[in-house]
Short mmCIF file of C-alpha atoms in Angstrom, two decimals:
data_model
loop_
_atom_site.label_atom_id
_atom_site.label_comp_id
_atom_site.label_asym_id
_atom_site.label_seq_id
_atom_site.Cartn_x
_atom_site.Cartn_y
_atom_site.Cartn_z
CA LEU A 1 5.16 9.66 -5.67
CA ILE A 2 4.92 7.62 -2.48
CA TYR A 3 4.52 4.40 -4.43
CA SER A 4 7.51 2.99 -6.23
CA PHE A 5 7.91 2.29 -9.90
CA PHE A 6 7.61 -1.42 -9.24
CA PHE A 7 4.29 -0.93 -7.47
CA ALA A 8 2.94 0.93 -10.51
CA TYR A 9 4.33 -1.75 -12.81
CA GLY A 10 2.84 -4.43 -10.57
CA LEU A 11 -0.61 -2.84 -10.96
CA TYR A 12 -0.05 -2.69 -14.71
CA GLY A 13 1.16 -6.30 -14.81
CA ILE A 14 -1.80 -7.58 -12.80
CA ILE A 15 -4.21 -5.99 -15.23
CA ARG A 16 -2.26 -6.81 -18.39
CA PHE A 17 -1.39 -10.42 -17.56
CA LYS A 18 -4.79 -11.07 -15.91
CA LYS A 19 -3.51 -12.29 -12.57
CA PHE A 20 -6.92 -12.84 -11.00
CA ASP A 21 -5.46 -14.18 -7.76
CA LEU A 22 -3.95 -10.73 -7.04
CA VAL A 23 -7.06 -8.70 -7.90
CA PRO A 24 -8.49 -8.80 -4.32
CA MET A 25 -5.28 -7.17 -3.05
CA VAL A 26 -5.56 -4.44 -5.66
CA LEU A 27 -9.21 -3.86 -4.80
CA PHE A 28 -8.43 -3.66 -1.08
CA TRP A 29 -5.61 -1.21 -1.75
CA ALA A 30 -7.79 0.92 -4.05
CA LEU A 31 -10.79 0.98 -1.72
CA ASP A 32 -8.62 1.79 1.30
CA THR A 33 -6.88 4.57 -0.60
CA PHE A 34 -10.18 6.07 -1.73
CA MET A 35 -11.52 5.82 1.82
CA LEU A 36 -8.49 7.68 3.14
CA LEU A 37 -8.81 10.42 0.53
CA PHE A 38 -12.55 10.98 0.87
CA THR A 39 -12.62 10.92 4.67
CA LEU A 40 -9.59 13.24 4.88
CA PHE A 41 -7.66 10.80 7.09
CA ALA A 42 -4.81 10.35 4.58
CA LEU A 43 -2.28 12.03 6.88
CA HIS A 44 -2.96 9.70 9.82
CA ASP A 45 -0.44 6.87 9.76
CA ARG A 46 -2.56 4.39 11.66
CA TYR A 47 -5.18 4.39 8.90
CA GLN A 48 -2.59 3.75 6.20
CA TRP A 49 -1.08 0.58 7.69
CA PRO A 50 -3.84 -1.91 6.71
CA HIS A 51 -2.98 -1.72 3.00
CA MET A 52 0.81 -1.55 3.35
CA PRO A 53 1.40 -5.35 3.26
CA PHE A 54 -0.58 -5.55 0.03
CA THR A 55 1.43 -2.65 -1.37
CA LEU A 56 4.65 -4.53 -0.71
CA ILE A 57 3.30 -7.74 -2.25
CA ILE A 58 2.16 -5.89 -5.39
CA ALA A 59 5.55 -4.14 -5.62
CA GLY A 60 7.26 -7.53 -5.27
CA TYR A 61 5.14 -8.88 -8.09
CA GLY A 62 6.10 -5.79 -10.10
CA VAL A 63 9.80 -6.56 -9.61
CA VAL A 64 9.30 -10.16 -10.76
CA ALA A 65 7.17 -9.12 -13.74
CA TRP A 66 9.66 -6.37 -14.71
CA TYR A 67 12.63 -8.72 -14.86
CA GLU A 68 10.68 -11.46 -16.67
CA ASN A 69 9.78 -9.16 -19.57
CA ARG A 70 11.94 -7.38 -22.09
CA HIS A 71 11.56 -3.60 -22.40
CA VAL A 72 12.56 -1.26 -25.19
CA LEU A 73 12.52 1.91 -23.07
CA ASN A 74 14.14 2.30 -19.69
CA TRP A 75 10.97 3.00 -17.70
CA LYS A 76 12.76 2.94 -14.35
CA ARG A 77 14.95 5.90 -15.32
CA MET A 78 11.96 7.78 -16.75
CA TYR A 79 10.06 7.22 -13.48
CA VAL A 80 12.98 8.57 -11.44
CA TYR A 81 13.17 11.69 -13.63
CA PHE A 82 9.42 12.18 -13.38
CA ALA A 83 9.48 11.78 -9.60
CA LEU A 84 12.38 14.20 -9.18
CA SER A 85 10.76 16.77 -11.45
CA MET A 86 7.49 16.55 -9.49
CA ILE A 87 9.40 17.05 -6.23
CA VAL A 88 11.22 20.09 -7.65
CA VAL A 89 7.99 21.60 -9.01
CA TYR A 90 6.27 21.03 -5.68
CA ASN A 91 9.09 22.67 -3.73
CA PHE A 92 9.28 25.74 -5.99
CA ARG A 93 5.58 26.55 -5.85
#
């Protein structure tokens, strides 16, 4: 839930629209995220900062791609409901 809807849509848009110039950023983000998870350093802020600029660029691409395309469902609202429900479930455990 840390990543925004537009970041998720940016990842989807990069894969769907075959934006090969943005694939190295996605690979760097994915490899850095996997490294943080497998080495158990995910809670240390200093190890998370290298991929943050790429996260913002991908989210920016997601915003541009979202407003360029027409959508039948309101995915933004569904993402907000999903995020809020996950937060509530996590807090009531």
